[in-house]
PDB file of N, CA and C in Angstrom:
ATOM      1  N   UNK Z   4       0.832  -1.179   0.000  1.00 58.00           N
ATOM      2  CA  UNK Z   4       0.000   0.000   0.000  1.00 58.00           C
ATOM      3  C   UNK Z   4       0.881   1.248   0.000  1.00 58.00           C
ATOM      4  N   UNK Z   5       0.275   2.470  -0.332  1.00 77.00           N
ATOM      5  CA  UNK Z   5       1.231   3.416  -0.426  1.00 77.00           C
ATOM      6  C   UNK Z   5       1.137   4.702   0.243  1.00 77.00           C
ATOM      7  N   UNK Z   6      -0.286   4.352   1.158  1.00 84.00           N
ATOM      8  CA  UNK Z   6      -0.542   5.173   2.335  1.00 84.00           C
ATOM      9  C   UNK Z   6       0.992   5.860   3.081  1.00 84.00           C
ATOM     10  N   UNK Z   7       1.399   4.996   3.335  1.00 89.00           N
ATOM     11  CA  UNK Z   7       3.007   5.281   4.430  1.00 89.00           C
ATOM     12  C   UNK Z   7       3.872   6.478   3.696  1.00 89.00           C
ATOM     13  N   UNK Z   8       3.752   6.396   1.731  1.00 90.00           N
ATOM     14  CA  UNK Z   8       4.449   7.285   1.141  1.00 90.00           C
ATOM     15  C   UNK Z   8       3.746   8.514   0.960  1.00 90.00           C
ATOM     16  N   UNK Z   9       2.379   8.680   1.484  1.00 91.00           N
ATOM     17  CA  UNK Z   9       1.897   9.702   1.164  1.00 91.00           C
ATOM     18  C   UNK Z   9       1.639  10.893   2.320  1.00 91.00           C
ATOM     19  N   UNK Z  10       1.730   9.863   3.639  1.00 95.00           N
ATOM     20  CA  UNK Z  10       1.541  10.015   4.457  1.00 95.00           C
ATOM     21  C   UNK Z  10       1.999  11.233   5.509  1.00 95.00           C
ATOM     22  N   UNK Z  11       1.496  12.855   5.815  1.00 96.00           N
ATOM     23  CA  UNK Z  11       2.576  13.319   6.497  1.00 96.00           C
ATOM     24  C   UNK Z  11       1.913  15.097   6.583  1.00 96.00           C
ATOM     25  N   UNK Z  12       2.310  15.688   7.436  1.00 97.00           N
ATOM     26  CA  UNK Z  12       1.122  17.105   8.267  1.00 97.00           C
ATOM     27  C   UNK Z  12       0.463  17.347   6.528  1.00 97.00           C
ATOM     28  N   UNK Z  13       1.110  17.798   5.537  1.00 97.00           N
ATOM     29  CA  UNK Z  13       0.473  18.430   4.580  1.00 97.00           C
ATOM     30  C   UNK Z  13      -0.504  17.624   4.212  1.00 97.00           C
ATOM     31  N   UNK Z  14      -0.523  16.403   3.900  1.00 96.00           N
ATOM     32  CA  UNK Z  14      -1.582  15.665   3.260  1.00 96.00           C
ATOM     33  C   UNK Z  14      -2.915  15.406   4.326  1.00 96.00           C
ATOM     34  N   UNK Z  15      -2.533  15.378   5.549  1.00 97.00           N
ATOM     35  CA  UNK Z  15      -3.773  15.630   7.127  1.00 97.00           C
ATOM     36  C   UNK Z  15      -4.358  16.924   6.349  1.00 97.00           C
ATOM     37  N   UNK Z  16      -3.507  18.283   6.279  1.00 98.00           N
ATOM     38  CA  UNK Z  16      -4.213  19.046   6.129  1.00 98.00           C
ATOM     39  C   UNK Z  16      -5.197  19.039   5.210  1.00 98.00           C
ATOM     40  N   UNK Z  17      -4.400  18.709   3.966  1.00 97.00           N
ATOM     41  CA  UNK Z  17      -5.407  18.462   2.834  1.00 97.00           C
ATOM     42  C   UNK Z  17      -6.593  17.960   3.163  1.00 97.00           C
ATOM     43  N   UNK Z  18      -6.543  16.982   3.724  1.00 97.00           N
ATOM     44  CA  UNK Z  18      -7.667  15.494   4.130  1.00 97.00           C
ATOM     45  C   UNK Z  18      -8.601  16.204   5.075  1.00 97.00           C
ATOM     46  N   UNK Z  19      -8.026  17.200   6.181  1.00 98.00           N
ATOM     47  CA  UNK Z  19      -8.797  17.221   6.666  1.00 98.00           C
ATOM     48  C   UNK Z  19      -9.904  18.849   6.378  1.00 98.00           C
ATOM     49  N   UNK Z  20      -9.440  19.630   5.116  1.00 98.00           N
ATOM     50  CA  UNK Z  20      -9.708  20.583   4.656  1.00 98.00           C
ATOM     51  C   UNK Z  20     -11.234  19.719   4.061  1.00 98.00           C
ATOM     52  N   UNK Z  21     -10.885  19.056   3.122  1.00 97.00           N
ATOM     53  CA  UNK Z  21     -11.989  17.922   1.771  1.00 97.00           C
ATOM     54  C   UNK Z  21     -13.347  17.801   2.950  1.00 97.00           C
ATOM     55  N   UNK Z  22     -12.821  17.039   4.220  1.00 98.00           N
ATOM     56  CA  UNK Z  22     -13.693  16.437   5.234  1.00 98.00           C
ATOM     57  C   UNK Z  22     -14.626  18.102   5.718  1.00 98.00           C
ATOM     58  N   UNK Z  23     -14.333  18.948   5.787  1.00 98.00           N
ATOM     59  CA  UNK Z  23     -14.890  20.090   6.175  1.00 98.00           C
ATOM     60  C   UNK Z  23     -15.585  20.493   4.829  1.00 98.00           C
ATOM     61  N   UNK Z  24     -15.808  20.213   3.961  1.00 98.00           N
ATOM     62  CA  UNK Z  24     -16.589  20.410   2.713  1.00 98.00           C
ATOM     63  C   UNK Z  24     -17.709  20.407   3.144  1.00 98.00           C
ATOM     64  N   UNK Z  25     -18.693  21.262   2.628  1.00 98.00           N
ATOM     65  CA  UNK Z  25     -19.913  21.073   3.191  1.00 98.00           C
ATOM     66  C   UNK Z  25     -21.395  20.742   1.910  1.00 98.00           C
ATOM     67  N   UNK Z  26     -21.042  20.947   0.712  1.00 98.00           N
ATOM     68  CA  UNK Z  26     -21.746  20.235  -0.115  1.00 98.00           C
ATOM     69  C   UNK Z  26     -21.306  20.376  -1.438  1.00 98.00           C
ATOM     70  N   UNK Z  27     -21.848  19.919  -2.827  1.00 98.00           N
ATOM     71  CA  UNK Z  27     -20.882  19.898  -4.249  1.00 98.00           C
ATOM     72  C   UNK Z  27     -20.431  21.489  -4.920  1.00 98.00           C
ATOM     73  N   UNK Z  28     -21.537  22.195  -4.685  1.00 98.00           N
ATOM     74  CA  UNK Z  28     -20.839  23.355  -5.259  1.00 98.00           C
ATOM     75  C   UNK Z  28     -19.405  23.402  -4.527  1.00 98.00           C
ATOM     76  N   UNK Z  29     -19.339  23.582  -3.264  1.00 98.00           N
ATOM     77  CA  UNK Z  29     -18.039  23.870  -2.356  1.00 98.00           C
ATOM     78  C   UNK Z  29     -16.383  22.479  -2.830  1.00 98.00           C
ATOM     79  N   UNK Z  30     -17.459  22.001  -3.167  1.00 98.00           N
ATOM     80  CA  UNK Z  30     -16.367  20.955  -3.816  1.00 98.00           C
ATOM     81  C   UNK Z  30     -15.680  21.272  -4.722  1.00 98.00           C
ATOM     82  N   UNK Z  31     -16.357  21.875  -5.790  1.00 98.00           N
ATOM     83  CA  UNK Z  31     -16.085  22.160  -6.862  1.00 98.00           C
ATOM     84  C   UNK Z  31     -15.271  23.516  -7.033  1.00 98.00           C
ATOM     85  N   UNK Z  32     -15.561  24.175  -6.060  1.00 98.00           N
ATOM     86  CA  UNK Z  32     -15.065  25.497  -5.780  1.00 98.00           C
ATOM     87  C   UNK Z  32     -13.783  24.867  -5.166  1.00 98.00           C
ATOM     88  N   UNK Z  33     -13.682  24.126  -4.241  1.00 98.00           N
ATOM     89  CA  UNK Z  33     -12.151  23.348  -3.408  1.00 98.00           C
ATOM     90  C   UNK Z  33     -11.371  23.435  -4.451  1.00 98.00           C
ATOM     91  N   UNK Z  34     -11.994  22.023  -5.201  1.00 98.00           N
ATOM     92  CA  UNK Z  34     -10.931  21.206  -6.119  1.00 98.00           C
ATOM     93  C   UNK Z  34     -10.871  22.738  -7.192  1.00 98.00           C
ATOM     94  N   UNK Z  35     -12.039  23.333  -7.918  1.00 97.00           N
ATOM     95  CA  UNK Z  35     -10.757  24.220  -8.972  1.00 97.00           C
ATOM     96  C   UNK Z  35      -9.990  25.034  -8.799  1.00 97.00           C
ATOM     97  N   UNK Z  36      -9.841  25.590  -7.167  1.00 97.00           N
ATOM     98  CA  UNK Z  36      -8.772  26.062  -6.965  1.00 97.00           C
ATOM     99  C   UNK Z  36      -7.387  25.523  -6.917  1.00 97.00           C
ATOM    100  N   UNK Z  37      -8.099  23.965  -6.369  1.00 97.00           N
ATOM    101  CA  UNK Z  37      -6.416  23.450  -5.872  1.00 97.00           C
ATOM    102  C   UNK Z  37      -5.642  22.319  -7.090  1.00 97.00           C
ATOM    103  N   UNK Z  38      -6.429  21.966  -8.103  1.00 97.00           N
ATOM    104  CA  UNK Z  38      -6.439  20.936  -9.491  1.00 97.00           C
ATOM    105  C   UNK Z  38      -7.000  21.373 -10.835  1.00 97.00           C
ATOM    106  N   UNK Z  39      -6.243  21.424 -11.360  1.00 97.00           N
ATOM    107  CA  UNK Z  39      -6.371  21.729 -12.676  1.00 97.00           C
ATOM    108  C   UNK Z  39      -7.691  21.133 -13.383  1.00 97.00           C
ATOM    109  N   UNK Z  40      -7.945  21.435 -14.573  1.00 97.00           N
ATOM    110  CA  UNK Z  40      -9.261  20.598 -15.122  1.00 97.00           C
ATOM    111  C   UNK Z  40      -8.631  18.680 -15.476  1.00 97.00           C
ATOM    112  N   UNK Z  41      -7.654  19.083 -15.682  1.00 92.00           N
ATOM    113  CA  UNK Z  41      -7.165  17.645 -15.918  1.00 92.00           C
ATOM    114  C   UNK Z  41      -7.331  16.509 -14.959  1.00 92.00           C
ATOM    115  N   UNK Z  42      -6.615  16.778 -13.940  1.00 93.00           N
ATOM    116  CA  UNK Z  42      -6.359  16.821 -12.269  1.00 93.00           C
ATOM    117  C   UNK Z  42      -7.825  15.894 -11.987  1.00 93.00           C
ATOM    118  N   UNK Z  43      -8.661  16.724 -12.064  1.00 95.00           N
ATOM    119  CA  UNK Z  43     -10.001  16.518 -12.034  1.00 95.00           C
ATOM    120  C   UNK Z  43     -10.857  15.482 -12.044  1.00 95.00           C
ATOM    121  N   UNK Z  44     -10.483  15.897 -13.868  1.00 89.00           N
ATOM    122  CA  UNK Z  44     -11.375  14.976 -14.775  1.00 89.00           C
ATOM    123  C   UNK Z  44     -10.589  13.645 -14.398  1.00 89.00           C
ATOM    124  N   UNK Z  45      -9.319  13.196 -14.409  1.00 85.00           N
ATOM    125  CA  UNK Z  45      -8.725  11.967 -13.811  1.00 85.00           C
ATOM    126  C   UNK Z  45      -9.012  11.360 -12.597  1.00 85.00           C
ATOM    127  N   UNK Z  46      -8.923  11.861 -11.114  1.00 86.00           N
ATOM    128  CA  UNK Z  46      -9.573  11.956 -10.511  1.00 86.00           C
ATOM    129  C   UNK Z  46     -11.162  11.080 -10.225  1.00 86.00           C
ATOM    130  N   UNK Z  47     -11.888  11.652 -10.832  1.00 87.00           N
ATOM    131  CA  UNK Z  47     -13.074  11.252 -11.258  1.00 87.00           C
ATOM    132  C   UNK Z  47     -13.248  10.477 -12.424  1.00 87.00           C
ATOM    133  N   UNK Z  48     -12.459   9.946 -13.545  1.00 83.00           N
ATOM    134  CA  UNK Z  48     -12.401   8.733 -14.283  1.00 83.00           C
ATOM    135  C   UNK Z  48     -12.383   7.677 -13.076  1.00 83.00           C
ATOM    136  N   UNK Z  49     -10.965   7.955 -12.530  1.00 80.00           N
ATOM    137  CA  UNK Z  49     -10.726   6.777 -11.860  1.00 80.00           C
ATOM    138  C   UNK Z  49     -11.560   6.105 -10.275  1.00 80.00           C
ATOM    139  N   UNK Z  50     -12.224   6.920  -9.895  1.00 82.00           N
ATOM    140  CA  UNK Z  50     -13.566   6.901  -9.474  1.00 82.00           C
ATOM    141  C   UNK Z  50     -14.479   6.400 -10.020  1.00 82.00           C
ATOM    142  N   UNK Z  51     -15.074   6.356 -11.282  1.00 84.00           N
ATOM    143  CA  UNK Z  51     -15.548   5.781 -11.895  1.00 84.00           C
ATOM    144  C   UNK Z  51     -15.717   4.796 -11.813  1.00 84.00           C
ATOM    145  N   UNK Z  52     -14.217   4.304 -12.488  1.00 81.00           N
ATOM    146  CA  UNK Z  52     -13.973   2.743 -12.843  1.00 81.00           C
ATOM    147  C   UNK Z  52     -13.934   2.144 -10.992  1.00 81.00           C
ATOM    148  N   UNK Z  53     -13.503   2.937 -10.250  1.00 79.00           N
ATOM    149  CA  UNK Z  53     -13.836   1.428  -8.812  1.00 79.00           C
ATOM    150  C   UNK Z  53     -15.281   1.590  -8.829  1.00 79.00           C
ATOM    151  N   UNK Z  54     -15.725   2.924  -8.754  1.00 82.00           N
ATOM    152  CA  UNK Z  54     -17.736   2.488  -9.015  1.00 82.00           C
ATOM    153  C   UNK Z  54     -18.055   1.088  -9.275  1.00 82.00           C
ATOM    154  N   UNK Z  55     -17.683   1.077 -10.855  1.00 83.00           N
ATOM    155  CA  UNK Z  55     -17.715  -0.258 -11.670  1.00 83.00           C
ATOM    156  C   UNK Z  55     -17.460  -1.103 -11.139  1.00 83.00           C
ATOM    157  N   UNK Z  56     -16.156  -1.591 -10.681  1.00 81.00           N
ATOM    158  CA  UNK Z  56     -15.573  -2.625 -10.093  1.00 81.00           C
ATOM    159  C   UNK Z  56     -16.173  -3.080  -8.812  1.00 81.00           C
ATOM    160  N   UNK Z  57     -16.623  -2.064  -8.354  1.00 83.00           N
ATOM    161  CA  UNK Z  57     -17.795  -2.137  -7.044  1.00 83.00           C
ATOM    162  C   UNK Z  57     -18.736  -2.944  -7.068  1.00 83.00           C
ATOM    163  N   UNK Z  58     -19.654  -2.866  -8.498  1.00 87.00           N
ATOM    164  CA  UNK Z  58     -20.652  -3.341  -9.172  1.00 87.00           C
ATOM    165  C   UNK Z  58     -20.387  -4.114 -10.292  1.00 87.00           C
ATOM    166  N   UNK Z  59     -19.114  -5.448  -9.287  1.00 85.00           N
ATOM    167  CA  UNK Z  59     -18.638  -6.133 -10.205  1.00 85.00           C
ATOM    168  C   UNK Z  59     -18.666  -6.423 -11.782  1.00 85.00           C
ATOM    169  N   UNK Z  60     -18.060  -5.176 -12.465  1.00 85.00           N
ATOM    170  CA  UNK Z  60     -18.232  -5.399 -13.585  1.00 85.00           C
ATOM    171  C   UNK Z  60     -17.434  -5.965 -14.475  1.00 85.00           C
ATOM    172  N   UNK Z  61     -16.628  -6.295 -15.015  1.00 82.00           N
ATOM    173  CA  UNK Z  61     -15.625  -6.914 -15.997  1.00 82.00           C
ATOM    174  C   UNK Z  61     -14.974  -5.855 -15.900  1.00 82.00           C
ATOM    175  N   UNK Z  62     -13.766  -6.333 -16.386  1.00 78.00           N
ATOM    176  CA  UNK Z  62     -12.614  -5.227 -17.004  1.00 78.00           C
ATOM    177  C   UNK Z  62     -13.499  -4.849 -18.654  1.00 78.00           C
ATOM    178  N   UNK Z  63     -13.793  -6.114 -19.635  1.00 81.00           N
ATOM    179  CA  UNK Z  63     -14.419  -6.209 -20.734  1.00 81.00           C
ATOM    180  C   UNK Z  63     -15.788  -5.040 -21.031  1.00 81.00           C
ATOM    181  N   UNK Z  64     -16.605  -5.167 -19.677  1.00 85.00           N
ATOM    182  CA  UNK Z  64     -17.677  -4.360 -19.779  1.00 85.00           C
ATOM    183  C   UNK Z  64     -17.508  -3.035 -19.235  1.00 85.00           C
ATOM    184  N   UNK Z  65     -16.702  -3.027 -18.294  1.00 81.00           N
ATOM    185  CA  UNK Z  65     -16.186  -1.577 -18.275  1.00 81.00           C
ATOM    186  C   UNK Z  65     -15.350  -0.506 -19.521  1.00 81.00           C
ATOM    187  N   UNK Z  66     -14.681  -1.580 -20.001  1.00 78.00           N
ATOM    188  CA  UNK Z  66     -14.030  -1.151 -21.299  1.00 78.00           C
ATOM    189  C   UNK Z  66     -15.481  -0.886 -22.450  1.00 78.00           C
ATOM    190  N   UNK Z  67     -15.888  -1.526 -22.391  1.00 81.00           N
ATOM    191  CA  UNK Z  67     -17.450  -1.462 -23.256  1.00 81.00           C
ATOM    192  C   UNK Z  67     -17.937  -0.036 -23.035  1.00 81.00           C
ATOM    193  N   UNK Z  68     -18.257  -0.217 -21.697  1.00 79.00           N
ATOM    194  CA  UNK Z  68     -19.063   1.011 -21.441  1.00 79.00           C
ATOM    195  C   UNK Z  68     -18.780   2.554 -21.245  1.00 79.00           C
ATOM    196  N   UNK Z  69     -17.272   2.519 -20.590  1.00 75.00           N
ATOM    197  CA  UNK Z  69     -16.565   3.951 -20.627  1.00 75.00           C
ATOM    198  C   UNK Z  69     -15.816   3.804 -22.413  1.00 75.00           C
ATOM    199  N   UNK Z  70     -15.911   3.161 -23.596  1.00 70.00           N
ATOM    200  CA  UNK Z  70     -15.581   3.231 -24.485  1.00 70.00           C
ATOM    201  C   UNK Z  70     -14.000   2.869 -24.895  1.00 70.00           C
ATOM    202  N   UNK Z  71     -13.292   2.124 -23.495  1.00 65.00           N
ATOM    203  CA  UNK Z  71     -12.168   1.860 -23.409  1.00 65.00           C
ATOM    204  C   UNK Z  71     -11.466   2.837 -22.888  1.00 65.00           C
ATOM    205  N   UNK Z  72     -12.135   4.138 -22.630  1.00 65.00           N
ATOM    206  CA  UNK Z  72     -10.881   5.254 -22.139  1.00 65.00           C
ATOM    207  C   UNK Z  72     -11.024   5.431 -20.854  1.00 65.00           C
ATOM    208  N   UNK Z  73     -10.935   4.608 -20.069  1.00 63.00           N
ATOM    209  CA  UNK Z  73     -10.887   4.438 -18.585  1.00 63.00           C
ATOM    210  C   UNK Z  73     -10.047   3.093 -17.975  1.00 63.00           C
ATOM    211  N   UNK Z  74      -9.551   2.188 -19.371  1.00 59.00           N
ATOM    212  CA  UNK Z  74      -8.792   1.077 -18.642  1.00 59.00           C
ATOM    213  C   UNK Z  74      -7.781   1.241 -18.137  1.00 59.00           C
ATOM    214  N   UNK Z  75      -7.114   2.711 -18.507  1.00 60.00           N
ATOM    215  CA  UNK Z  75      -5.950   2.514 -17.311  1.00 60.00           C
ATOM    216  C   UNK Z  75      -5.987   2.571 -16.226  1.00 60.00           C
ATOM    217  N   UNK Z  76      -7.065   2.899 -15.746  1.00 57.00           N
ATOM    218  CA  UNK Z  76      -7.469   3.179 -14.350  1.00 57.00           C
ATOM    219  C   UNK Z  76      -7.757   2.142 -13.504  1.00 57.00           C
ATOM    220  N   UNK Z  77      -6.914   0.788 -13.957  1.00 57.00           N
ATOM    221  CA  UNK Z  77      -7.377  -0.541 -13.117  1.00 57.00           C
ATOM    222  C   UNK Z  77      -6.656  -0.516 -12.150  1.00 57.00           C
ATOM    223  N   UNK Z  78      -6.046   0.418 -11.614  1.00 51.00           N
ATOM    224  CA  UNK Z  78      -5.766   0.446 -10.172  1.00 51.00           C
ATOM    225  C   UNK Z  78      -6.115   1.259  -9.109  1.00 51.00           C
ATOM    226  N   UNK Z  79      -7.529   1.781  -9.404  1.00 54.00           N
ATOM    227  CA  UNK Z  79      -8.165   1.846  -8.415  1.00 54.00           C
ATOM    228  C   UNK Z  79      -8.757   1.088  -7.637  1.00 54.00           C
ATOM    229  N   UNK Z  80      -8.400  -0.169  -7.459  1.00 55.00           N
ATOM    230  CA  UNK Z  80      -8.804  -1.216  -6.667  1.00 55.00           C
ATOM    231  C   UNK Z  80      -9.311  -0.665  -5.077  1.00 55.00           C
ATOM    232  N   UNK Z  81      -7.561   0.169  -4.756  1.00 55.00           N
ATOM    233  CA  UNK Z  81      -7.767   0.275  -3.375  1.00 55.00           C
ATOM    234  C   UNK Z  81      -9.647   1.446  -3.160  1.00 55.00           C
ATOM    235  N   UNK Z  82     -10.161   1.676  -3.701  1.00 56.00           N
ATOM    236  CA  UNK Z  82     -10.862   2.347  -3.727  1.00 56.00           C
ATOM    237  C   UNK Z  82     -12.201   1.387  -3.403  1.00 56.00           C
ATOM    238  N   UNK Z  83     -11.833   0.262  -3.934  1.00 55.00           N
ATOM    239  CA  UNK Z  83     -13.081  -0.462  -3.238  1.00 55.00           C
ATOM    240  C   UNK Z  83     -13.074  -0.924  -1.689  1.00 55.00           C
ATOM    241  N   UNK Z  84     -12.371  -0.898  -1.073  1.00 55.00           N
ATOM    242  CA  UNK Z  84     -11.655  -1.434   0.001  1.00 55.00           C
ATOM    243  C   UNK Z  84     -13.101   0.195   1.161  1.00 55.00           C
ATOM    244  N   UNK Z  85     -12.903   1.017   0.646  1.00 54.00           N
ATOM    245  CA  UNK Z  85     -13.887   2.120   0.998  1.00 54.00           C
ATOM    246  C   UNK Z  85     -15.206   1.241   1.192  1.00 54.00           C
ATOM    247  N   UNK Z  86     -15.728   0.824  -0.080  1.00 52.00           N
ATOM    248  CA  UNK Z  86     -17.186   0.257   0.390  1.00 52.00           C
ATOM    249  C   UNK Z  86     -17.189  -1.265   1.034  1.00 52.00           C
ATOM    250  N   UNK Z  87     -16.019  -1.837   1.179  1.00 53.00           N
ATOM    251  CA  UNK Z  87     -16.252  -2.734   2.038  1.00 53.00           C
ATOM    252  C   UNK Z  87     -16.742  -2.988   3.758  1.00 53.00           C
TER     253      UNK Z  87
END
């Protein structure tokens, strides 16, 4: 896992800035200050795809359905580990 490398006061702060969010506009207002549109939109691909994977879907049908431009994102695994 790579928690341990990420781990350290700045990234608390971060974490604990997100957790004080109080609904999506404010989100959106967070993140475009602090991430680019790219940033973002990646971000939220790869969100996506653990969605999917959540709702056991294939690698095949995920590729189907995001049109293939989300398979690199098969390592959002740890992201399911959240809805467990």
């Amino acid at each position: 896992m790579q928690i341990e490398k990420i781990r350290g006061h700045q990234t608390d702060q971060l974490f604990k800035a997100v957790l004080e969010l109080k609904d999506i506009e404010e989100c959106y207002k967070f993140f475009d200050d602090l991430c680019t549109i790219s940033e973002i939109q990646s971000l939220a691909q790869r969100f996506e795809v653990a969605h999917l994977l959540r709702l056991k879907k294939t690698y095949e049908s995920i590729k189907k359905e995001t049109g293939g431009k989300y398979c690199n994102y098969f390592a959002s695994a740890s992201l399911l580990r959240l809805w467990e």
